[in-house]
mmCIF file of C-alpha atoms and ligand atoms in Angstrom:
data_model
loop_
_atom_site.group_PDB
_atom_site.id
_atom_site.type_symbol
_atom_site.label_atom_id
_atom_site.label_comp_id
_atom_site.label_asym_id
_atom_site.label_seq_id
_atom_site.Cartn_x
_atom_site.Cartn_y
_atom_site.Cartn_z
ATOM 1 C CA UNK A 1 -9.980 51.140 -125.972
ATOM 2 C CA UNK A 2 -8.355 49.330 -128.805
ATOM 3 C CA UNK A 3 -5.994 46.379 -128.253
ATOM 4 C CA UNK A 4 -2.946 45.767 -129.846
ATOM 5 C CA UNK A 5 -3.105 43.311 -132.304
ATOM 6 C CA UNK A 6 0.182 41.092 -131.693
ATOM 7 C CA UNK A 7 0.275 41.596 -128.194
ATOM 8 C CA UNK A 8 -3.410 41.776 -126.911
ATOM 9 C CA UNK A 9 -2.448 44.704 -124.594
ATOM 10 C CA UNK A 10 -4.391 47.780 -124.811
ATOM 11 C CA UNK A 11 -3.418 50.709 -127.064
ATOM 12 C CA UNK A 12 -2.550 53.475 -123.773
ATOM 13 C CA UNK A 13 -0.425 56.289 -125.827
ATOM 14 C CA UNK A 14 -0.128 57.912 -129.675
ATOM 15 C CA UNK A 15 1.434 60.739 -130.237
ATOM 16 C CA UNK A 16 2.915 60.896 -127.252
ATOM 17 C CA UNK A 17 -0.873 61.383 -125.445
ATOM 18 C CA UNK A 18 -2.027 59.150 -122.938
ATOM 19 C CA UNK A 19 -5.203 57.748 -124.493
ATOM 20 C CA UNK A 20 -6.518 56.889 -121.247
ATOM 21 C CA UNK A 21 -8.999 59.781 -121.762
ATOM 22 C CA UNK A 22 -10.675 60.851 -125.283
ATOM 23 C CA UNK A 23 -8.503 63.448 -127.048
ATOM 24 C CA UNK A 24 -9.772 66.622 -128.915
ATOM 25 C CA UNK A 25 -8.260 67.610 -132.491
ATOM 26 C CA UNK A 26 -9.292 70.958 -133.382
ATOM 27 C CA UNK A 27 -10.044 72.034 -137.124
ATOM 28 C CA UNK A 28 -8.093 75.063 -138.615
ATOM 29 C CA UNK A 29 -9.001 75.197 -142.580
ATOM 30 C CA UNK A 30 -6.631 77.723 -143.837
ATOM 31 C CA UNK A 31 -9.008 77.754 -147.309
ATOM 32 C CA UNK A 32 -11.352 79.587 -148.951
ATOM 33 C CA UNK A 33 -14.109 76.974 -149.316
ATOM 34 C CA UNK A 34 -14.423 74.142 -146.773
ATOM 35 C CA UNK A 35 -17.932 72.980 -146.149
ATOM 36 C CA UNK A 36 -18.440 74.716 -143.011
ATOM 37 C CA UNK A 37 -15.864 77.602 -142.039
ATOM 38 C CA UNK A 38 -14.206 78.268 -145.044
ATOM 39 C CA UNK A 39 -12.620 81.887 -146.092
ATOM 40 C CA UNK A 40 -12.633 82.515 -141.976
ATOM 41 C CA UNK A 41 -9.044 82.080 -141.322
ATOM 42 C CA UNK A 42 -6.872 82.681 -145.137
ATOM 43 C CA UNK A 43 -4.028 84.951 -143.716
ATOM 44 C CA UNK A 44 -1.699 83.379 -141.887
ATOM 45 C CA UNK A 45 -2.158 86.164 -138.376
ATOM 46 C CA UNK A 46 -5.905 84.922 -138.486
ATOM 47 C CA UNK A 47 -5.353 81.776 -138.636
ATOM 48 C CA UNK A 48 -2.716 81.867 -136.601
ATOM 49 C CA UNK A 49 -5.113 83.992 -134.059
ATOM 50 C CA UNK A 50 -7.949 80.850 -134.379
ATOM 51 C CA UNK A 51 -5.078 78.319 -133.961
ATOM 52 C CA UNK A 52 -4.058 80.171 -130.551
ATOM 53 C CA UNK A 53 -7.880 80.577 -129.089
ATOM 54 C CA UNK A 54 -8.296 76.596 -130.029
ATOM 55 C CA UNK A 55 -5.212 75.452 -127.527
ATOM 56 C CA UNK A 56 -6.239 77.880 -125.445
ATOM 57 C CA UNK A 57 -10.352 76.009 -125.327
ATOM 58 C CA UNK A 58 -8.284 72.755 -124.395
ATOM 59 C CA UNK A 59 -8.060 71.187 -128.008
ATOM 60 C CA UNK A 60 -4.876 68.630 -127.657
ATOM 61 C CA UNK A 61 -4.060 68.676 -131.392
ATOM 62 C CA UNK A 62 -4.404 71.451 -134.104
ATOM 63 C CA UNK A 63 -5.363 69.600 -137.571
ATOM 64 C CA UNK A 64 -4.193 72.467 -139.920
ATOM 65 C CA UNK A 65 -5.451 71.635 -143.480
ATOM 66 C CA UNK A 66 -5.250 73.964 -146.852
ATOM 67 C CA UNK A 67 -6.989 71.693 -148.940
ATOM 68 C CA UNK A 68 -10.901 71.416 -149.168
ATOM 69 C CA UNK A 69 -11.707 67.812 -148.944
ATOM 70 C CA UNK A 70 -15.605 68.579 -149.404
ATOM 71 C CA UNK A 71 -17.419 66.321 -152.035
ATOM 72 C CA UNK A 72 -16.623 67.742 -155.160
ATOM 73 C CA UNK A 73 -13.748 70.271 -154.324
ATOM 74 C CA UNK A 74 -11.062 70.619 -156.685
ATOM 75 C CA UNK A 75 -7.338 69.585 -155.761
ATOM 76 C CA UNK A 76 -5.593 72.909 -155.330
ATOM 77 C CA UNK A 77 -1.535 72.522 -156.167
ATOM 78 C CA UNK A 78 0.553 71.224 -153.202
ATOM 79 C CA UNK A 79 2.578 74.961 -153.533
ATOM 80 C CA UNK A 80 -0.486 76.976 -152.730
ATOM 81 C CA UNK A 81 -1.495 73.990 -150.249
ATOM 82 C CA UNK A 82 1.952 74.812 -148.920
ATOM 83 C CA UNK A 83 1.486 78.715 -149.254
ATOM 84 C CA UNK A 84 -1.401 78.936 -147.350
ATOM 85 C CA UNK A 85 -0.024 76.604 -144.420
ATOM 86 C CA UNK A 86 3.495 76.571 -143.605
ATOM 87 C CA UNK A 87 3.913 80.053 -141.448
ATOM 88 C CA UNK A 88 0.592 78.963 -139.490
ATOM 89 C CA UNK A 89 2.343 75.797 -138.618
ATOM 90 C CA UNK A 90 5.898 77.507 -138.009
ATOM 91 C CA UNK A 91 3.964 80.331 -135.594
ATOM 92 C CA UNK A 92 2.106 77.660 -133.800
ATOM 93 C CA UNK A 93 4.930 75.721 -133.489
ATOM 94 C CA UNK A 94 6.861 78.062 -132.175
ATOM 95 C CA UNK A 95 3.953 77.991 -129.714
ATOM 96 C CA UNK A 96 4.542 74.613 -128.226
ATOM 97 C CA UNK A 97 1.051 73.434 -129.629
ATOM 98 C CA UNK A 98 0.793 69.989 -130.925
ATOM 99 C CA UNK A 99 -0.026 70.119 -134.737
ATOM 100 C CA UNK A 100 -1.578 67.818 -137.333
ATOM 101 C CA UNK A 101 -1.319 68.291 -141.192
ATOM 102 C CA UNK A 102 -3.949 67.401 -143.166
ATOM 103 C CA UNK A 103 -2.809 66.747 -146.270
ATOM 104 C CA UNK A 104 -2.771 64.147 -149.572
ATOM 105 C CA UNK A 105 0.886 65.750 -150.552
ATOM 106 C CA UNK A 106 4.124 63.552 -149.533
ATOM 107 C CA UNK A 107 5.859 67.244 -150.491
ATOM 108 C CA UNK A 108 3.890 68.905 -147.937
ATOM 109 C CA UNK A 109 3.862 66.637 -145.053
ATOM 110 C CA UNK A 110 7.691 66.511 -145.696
ATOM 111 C CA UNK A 111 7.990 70.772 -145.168
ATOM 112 C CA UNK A 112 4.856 70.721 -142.939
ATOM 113 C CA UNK A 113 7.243 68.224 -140.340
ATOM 114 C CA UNK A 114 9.819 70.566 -141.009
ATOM 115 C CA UNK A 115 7.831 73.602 -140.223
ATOM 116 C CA UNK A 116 6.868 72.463 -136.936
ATOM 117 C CA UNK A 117 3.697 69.787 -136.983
ATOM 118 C CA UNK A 118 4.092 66.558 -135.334
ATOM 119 C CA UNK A 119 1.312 64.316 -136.983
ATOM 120 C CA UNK A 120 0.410 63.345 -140.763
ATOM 121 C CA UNK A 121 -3.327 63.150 -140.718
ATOM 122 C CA UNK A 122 -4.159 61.699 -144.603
ATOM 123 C CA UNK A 123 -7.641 61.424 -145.654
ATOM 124 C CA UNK A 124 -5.957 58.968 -148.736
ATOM 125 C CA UNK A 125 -4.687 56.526 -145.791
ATOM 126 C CA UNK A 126 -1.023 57.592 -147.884
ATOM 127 C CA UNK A 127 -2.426 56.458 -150.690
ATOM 128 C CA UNK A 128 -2.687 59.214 -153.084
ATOM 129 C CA UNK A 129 0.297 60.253 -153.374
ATOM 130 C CA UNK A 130 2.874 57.747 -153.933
ATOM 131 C CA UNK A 131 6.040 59.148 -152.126
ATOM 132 C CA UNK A 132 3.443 59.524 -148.801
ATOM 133 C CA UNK A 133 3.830 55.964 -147.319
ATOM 134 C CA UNK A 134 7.315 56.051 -147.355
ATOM 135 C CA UNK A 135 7.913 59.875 -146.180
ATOM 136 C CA UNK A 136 5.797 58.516 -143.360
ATOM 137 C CA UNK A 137 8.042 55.624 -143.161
ATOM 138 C CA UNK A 138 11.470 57.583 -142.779
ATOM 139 C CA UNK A 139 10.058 60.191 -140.723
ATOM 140 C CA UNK A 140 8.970 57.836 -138.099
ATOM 141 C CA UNK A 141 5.576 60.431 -137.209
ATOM 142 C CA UNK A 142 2.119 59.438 -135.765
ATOM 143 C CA UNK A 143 -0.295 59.265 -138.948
ATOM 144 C CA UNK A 144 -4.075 59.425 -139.202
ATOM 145 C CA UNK A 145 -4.853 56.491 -141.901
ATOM 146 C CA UNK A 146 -8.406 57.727 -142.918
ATOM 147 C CA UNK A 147 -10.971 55.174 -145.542
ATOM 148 C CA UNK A 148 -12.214 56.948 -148.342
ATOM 149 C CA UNK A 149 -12.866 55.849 -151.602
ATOM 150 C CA UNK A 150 -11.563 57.772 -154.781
ATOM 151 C CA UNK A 151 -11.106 61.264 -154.470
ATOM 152 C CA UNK A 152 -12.855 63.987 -153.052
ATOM 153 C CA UNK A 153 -14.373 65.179 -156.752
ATOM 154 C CA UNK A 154 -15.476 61.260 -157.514
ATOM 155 C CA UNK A 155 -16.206 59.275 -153.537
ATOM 156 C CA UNK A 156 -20.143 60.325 -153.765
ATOM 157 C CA UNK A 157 -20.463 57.895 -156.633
ATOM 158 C CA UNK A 158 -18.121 55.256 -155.135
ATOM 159 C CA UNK A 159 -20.806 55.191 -152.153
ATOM 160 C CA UNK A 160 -22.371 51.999 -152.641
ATOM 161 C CA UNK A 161 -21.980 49.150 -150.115
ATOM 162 C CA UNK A 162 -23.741 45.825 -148.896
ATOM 163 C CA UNK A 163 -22.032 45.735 -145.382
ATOM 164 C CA UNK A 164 -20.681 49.085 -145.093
ATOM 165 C CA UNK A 165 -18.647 48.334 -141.521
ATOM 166 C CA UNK A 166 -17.392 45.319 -143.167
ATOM 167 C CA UNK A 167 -16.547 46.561 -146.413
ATOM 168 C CA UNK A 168 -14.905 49.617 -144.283
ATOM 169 C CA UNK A 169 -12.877 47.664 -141.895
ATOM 170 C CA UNK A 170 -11.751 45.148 -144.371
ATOM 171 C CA UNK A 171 -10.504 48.369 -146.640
ATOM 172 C CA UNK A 172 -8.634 49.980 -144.052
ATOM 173 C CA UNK A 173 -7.190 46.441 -143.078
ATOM 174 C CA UNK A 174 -6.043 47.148 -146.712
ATOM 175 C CA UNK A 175 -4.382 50.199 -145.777
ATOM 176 C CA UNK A 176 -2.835 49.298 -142.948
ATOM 177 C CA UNK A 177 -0.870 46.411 -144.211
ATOM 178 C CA UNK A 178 0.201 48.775 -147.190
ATOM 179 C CA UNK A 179 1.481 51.164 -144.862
ATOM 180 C CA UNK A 180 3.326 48.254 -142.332
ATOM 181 C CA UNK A 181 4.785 47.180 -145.380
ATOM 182 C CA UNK A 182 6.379 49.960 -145.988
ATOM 183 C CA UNK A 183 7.502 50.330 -142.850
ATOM 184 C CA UNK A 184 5.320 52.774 -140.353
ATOM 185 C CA UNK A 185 5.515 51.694 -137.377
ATOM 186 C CA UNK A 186 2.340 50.218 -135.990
ATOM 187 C CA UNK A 187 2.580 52.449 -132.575
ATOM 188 C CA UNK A 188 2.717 55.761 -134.450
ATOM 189 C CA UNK A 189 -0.903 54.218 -136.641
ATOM 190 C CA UNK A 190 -4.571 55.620 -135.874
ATOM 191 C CA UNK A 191 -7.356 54.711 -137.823
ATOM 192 C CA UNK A 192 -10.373 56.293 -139.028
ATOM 193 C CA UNK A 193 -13.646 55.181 -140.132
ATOM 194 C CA UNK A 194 -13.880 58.532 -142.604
ATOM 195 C CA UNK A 195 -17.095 59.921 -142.028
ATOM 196 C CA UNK A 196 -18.746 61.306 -145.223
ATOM 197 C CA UNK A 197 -16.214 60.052 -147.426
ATOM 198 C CA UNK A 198 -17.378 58.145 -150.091
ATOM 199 C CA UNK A 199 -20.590 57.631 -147.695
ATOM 200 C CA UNK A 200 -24.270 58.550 -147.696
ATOM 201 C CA UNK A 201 -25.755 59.593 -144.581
ATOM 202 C CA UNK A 202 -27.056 56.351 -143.663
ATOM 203 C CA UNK A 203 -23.415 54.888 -144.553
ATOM 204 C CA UNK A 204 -21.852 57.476 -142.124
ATOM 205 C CA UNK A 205 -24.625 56.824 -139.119
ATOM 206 C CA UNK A 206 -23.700 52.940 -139.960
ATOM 207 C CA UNK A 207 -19.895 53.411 -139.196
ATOM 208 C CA UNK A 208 -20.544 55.377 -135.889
ATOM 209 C CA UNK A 209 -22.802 52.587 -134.775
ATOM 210 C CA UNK A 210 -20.165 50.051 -135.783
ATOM 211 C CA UNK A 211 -16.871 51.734 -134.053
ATOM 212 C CA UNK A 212 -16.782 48.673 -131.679
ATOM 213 C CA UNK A 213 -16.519 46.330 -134.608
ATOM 214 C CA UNK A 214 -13.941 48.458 -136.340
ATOM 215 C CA UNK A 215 -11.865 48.670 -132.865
ATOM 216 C CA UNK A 216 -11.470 45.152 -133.225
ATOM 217 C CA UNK A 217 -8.396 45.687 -135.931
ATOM 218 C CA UNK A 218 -6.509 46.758 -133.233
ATOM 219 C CA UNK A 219 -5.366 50.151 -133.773
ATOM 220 C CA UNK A 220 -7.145 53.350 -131.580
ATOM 221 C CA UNK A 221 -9.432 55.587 -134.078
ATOM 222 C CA UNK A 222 -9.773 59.020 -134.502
ATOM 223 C CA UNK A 223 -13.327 60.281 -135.817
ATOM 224 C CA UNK A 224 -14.635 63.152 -137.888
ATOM 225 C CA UNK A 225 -18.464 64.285 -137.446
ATOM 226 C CA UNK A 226 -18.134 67.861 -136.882
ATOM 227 C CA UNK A 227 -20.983 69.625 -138.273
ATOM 228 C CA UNK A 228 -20.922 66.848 -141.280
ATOM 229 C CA UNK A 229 -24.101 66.387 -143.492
ATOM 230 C CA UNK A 230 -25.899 63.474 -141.944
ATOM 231 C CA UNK A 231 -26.161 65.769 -138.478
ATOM 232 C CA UNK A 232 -28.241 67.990 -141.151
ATOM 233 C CA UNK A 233 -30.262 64.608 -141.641
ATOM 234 C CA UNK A 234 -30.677 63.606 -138.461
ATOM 235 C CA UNK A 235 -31.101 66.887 -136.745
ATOM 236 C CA UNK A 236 -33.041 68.756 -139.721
ATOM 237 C CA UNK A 237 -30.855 71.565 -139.274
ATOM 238 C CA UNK A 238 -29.842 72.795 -142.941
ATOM 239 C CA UNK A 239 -27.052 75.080 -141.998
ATOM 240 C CA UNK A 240 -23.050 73.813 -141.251
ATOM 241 C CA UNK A 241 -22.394 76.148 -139.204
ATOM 242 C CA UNK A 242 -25.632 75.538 -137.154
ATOM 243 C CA UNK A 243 -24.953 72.266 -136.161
ATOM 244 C CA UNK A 244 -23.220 72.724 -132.791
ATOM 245 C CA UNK A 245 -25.891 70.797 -130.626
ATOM 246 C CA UNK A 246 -26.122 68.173 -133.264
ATOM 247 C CA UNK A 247 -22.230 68.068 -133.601
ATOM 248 C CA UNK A 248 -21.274 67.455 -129.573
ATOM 249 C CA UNK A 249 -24.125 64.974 -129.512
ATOM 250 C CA UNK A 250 -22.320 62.726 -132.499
ATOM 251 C CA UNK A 251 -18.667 63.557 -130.656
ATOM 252 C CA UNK A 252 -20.399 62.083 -127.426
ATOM 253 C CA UNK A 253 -21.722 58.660 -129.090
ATOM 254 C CA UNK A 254 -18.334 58.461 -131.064
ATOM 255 C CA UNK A 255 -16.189 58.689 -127.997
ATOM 256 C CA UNK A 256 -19.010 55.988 -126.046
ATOM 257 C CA UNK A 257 -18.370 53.917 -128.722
ATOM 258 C CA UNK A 258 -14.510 53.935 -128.749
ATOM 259 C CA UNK A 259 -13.009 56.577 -130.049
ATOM 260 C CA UNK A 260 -9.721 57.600 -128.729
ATOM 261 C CA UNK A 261 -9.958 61.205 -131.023
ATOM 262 C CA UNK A 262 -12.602 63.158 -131.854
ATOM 263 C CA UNK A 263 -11.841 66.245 -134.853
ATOM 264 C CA UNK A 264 -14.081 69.075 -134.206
ATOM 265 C CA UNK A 265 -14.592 72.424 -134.930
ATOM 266 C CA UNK A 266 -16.133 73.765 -132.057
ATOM 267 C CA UNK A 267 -13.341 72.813 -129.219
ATOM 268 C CA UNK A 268 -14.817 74.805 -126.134
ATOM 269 C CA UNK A 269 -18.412 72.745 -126.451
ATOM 270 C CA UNK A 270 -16.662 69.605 -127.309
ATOM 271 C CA UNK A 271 -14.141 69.714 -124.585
ATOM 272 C CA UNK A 272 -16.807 70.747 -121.777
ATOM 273 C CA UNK A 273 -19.309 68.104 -123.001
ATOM 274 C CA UNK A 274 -16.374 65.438 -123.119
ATOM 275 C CA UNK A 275 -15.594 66.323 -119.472
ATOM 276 C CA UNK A 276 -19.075 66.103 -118.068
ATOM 277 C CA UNK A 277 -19.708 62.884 -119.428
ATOM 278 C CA UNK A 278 -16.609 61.002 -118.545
ATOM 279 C CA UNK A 279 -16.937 62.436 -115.212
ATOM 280 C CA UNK A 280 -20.096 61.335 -114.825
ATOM 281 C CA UNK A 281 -19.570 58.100 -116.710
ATOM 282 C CA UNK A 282 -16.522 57.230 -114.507
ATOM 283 C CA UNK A 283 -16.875 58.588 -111.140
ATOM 284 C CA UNK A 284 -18.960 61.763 -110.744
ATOM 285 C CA UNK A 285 -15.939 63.684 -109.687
ATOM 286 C CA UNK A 286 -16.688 67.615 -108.990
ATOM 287 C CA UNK A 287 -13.989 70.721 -110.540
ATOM 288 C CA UNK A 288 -13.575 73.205 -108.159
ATOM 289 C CA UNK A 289 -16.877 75.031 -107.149
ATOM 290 C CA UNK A 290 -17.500 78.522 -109.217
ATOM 291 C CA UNK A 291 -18.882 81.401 -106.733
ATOM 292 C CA UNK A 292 -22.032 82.634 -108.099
ATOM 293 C CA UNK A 293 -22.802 79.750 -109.498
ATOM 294 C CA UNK A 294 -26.479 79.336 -109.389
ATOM 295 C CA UNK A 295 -28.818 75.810 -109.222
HETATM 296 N N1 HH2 B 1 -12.898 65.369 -142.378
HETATM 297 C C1 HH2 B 1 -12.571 66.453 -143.116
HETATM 298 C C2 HH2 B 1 -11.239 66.769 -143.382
HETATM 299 N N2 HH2 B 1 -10.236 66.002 -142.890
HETATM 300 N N3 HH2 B 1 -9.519 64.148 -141.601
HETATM 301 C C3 HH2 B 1 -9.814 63.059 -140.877
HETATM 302 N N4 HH2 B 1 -8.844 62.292 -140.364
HETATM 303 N N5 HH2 B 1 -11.111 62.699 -140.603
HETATM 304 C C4 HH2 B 1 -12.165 63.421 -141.078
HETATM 305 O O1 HH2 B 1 -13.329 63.029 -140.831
HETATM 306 C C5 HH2 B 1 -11.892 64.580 -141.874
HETATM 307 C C6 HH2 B 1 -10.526 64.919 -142.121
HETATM 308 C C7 HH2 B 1 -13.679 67.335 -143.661
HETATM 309 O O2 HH2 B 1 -14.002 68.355 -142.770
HETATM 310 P P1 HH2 B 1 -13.451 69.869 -142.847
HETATM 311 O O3 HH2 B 1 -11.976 69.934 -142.661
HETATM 312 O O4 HH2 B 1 -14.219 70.688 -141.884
HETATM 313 O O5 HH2 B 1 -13.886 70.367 -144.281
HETATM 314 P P2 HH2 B 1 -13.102 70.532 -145.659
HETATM 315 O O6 HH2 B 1 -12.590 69.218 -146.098
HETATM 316 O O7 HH2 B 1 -14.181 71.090 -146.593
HETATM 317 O O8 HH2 B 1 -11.975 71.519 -145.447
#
């Protein structure tokens, strides 16, 4: 659990969650060509279909994005962004479901909010587009400050680090005072180390190891492994979409190692595995007993 930096009390609630237990954000790409599930959901009644089965497989937040963040993806225009988005989040919305937008666009957050999400989840930390920090600002909404370096078609090269959880936790320090500055409101704040962004592999396995270190700025932290590329490294396992086993594994070490979120694409695994081992961890409490159950 993270403490509050100014007060020394621990961080219990963003978003209006309790963070006394690790959340789940589910993924909902509304593209055609994210790393690991894109094309699946591009009209708005499928995604809007994948949205509903999500909440329904206990995720607490849907991250709805419309914008491949992959290394080397092109920037598509915030109007298609917003084209392919809005009437998921409006139909969701309308669903009671708590919604994230992932998004680099000030103009987009702004209708997104509008539309119906709650949450600004920016893999820029607000820093790509100029108006984002103080949309953010006025708006008064939880936001996901992410690290990256450069941009999505240039972080592979920016990669290079001689202390990566230092050089990471001193850049999002960065961020963060940007972002106080201009006048978000340290409550609505969650961090994120930014797994696979302007990382290697071995950068990325470095930044899960160090979450303890990176908990230390105060602020609770959401994490990204899903199926990324260094669960291909460490598992051998080639394929994205293959990488469920490999994926719960990484969600399980991120939220032993701090994490108050973990963004995921496969919410049913996640959510069971999360269960089992808090229970476990905590108390070895039993759910109610299913007949039939065998061993
Ligand atoms: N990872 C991706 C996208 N957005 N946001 C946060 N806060 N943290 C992450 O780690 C993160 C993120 C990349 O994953 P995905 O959405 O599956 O792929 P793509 O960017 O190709 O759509």
């Amino acid at each position: 659990m993270a403490f509050d930096p100014i007060s020394s009390t621990p961080v219990r609630h963003w978003a209006g969650f309790s963070l006394e237990r690790p959340l789940t954000m589910g993924i909902l790409n509304v593209t055609p060509d994210s790393f690991s599930d894109g094309g699946r959901s591009m009209d708005a009644d499928t995604a809007t279909a994948t949205g509903l089965r999500l909440a329904a497989e206990g995720a607490d937040i849907i991250d709805i994005g419309g914008e491949s963040t992959r290394p080397g993806s092109a920037a598509v225009s915030p109007e298609e962004e917003q084209r392919r988005i809005l009437p998921v989040i409006a139909a969701l919305a309308r669903q009671g479901i708590v919604l994230s937008v992932d998004t680099r666009n000030a103009a987009t957050m702004r209708l997104a909010l509008d539309a119906g999400a709650r949450i600004v989840n920016d893999v820029s930390g607000l820093m790509y587009d100029p108006d984002a920090m103080a949309l953010v600002a006025a708006r008064n909404c939880p936001v996901v400050l992410m690290h990256m370096r450069g941009t999505p078609a240039t972080m592979n090269s920016l990669a290079r680090y001689a202390d990566v959880v230092g050089e990471v936790r001193t850049e999002l320090r960065a961020v963060l005072d940007r972002a106080l500055s201009a006048g978000v409101r340290r409550e609505q704040i969650m961090l994120d180390p930014g797994v696979g962004f302007a990382k290697l592999d071995e950068h990325s396995i470095a930044v899960l190891r160090g979450l303890p270190s990176l908990a230390t700025l105060g602020y609770p932290l959401l994490v990204g492994v899903s199926r990324k590329r260094f669960i291909g490294r460490l598992s051998g396992e080639p394929r994205a979409d293959q990488r469920l086993g490999g994926s719960v594994a990484a969600a399980l070490f991120a939220v032993d190692h701090g994490a108050a979120v973990v963004r995921v694409h496969d919410v049913a695994a996640t959510v069971q595995a999360i269960r089992v081992w808090q229970s476990l961890a905590e108390s070895g409490r039993l759910m109610p007993h299913h007949a039939g159950d065998a061993g």
